[in-house]
mmCIF file of C-alpha atoms in Angstrom:
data_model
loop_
_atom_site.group_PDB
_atom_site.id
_atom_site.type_symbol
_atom_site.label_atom_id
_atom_site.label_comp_id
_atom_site.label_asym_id
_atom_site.label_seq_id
_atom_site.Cartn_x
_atom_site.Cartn_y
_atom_site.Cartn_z
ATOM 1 C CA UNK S 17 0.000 0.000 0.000
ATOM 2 C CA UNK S 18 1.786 3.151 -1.141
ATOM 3 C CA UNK S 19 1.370 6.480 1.297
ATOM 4 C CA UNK S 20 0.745 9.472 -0.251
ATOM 5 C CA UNK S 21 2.434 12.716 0.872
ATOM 6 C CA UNK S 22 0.680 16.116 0.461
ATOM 7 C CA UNK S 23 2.538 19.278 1.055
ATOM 8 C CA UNK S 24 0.192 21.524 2.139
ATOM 9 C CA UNK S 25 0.715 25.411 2.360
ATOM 10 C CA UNK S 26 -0.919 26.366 5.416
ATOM 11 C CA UNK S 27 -0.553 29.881 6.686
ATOM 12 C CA UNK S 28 1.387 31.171 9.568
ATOM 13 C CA UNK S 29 -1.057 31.300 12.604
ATOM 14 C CA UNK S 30 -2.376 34.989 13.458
ATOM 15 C CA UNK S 31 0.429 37.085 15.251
ATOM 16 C CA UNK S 32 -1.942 38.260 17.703
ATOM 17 C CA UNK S 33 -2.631 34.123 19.229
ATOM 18 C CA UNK S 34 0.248 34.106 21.718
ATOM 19 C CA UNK S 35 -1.085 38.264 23.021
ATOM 20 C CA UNK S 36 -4.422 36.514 23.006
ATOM 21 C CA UNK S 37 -3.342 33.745 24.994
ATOM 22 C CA UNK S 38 -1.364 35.266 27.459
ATOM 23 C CA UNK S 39 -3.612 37.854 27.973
ATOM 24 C CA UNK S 40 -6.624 35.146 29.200
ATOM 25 C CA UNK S 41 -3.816 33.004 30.956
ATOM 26 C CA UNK S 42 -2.509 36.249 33.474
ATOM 27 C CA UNK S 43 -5.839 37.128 33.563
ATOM 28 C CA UNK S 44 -6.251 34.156 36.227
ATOM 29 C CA UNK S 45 -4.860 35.639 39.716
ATOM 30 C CA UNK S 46 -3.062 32.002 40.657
ATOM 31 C CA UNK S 47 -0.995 32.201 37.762
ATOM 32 C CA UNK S 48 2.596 34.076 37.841
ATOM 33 C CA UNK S 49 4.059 33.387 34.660
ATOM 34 C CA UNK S 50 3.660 32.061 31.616
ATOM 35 C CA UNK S 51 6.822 30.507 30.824
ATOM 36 C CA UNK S 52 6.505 29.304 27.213
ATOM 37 C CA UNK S 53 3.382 30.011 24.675
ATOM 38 C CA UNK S 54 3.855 28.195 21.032
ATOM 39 C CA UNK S 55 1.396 27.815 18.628
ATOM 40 C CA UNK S 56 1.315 25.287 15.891
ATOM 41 C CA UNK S 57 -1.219 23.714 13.133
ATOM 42 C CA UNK S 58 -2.490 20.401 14.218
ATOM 43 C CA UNK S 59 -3.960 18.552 11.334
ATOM 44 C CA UNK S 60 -5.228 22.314 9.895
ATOM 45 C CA UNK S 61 -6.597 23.561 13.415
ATOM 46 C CA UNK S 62 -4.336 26.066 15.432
ATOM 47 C CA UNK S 63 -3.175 24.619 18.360
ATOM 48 C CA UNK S 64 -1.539 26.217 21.496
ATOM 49 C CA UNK S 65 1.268 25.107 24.267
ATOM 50 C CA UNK S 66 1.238 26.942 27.348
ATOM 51 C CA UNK S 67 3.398 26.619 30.531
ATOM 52 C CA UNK S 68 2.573 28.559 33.592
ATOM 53 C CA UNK S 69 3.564 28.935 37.062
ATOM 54 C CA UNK S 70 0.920 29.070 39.534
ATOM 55 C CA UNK S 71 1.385 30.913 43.119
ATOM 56 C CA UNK S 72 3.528 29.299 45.616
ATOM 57 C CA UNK S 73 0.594 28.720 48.231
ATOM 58 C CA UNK S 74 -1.516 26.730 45.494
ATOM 59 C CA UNK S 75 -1.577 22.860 46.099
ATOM 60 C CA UNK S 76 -1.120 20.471 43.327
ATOM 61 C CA UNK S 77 -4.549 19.379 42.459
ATOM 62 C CA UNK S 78 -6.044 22.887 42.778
ATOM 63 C CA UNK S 79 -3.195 23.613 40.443
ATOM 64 C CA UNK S 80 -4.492 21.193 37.794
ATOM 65 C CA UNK S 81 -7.905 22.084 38.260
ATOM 66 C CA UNK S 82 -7.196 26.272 37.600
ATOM 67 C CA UNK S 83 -5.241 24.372 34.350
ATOM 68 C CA UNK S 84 -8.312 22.948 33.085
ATOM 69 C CA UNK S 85 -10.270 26.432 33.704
ATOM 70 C CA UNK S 86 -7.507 28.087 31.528
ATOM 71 C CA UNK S 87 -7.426 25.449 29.329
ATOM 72 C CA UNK S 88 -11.394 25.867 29.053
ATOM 73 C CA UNK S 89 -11.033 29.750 28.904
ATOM 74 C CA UNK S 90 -8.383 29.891 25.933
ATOM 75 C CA UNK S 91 -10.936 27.848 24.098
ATOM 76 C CA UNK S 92 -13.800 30.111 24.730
ATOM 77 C CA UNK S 93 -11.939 33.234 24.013
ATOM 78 C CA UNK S 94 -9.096 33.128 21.792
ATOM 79 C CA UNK S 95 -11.218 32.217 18.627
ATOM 80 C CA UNK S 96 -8.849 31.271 15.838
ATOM 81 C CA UNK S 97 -6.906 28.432 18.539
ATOM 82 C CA UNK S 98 -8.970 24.755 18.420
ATOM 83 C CA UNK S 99 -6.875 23.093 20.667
ATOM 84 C CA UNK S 100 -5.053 24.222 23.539
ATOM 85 C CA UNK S 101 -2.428 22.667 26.258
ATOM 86 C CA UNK S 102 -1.815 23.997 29.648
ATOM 87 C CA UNK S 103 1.106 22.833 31.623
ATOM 88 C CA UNK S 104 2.368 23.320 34.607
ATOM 89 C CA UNK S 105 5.850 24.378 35.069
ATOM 90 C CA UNK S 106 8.071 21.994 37.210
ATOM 91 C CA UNK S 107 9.745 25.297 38.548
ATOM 92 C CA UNK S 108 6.582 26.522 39.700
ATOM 93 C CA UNK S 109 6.712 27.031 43.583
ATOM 94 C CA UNK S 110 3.343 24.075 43.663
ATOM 95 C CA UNK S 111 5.122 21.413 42.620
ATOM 96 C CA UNK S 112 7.574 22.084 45.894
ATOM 97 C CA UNK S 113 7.479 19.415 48.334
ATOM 98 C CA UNK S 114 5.513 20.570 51.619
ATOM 99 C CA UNK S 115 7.260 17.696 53.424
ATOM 100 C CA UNK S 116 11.022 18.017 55.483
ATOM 101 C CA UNK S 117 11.202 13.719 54.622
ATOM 102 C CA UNK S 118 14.667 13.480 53.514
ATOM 103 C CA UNK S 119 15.463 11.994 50.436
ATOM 104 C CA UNK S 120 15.775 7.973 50.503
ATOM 105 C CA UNK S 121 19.587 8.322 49.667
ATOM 106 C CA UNK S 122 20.167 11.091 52.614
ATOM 107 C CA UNK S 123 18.615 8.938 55.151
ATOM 108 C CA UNK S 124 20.741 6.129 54.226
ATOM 109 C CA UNK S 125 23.971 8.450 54.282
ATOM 110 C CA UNK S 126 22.718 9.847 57.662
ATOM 111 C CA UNK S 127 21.975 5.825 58.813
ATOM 112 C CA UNK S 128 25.755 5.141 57.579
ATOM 113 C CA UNK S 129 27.498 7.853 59.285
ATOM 114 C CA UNK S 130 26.102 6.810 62.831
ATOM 115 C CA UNK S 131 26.498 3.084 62.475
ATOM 116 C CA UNK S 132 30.232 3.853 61.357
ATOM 117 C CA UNK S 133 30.723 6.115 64.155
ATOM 118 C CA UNK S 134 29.381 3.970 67.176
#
């Protein structure tokens, strides 16, 4: 079965998508940043990437959940972009762990050092 090829001359998305985007993204008070916006042509639709970092105090899940409202809200507003993304940083202060557990391999340093030393 032979696969046919089409080049197909698609126009550069509209200039104004990333403004448009990070306009409705910082327009949500838990986000800080928008650390990358790209946009891109997805089988003919206009597609968007976006990376944000949410406030420090924001947990994980609440984190996802405000990603799904500006996932919701790029789609409602931005009307040339079908598809949107929203990711959250890993540098974004919610991802921090709210724990003071040691890493595994620190509490096995910390477990040598007083065997060896009794």
């Amino acid at each position: 079965e032979e696969v046919a090829l089409k080049h197909t001359d698609l126009p550069e998305p509209p200039h104004d998508v990333v403004d448009r985007v990070k306009e409705v993204v910082l327009g949500n008070e838990e986000v800080t940043e928008v650390s990358h916006c790209r946009v891109h042509y997805v089988g003919g639709e206009i597609g968007v990437e976006v990376e944000v970092e949410m406030t420090d105090t924001m947990a994980i899940t609440d984190a996802v959940e405000t990603a799904e409202r500006i996932q919701l809200a790029i789609l409602e507003n931005v009307a040339a972009v079908d598809r949107a993304d929203v990711h959250l940083e890993l540098g974004s202060p919610c991802y921090r762990p709210t724990s003071s557990i040691p890493p595994a391999n620190a509490t096995q340093a910390a477990s040598a050092a007083s065997s060896s030393s009794a």
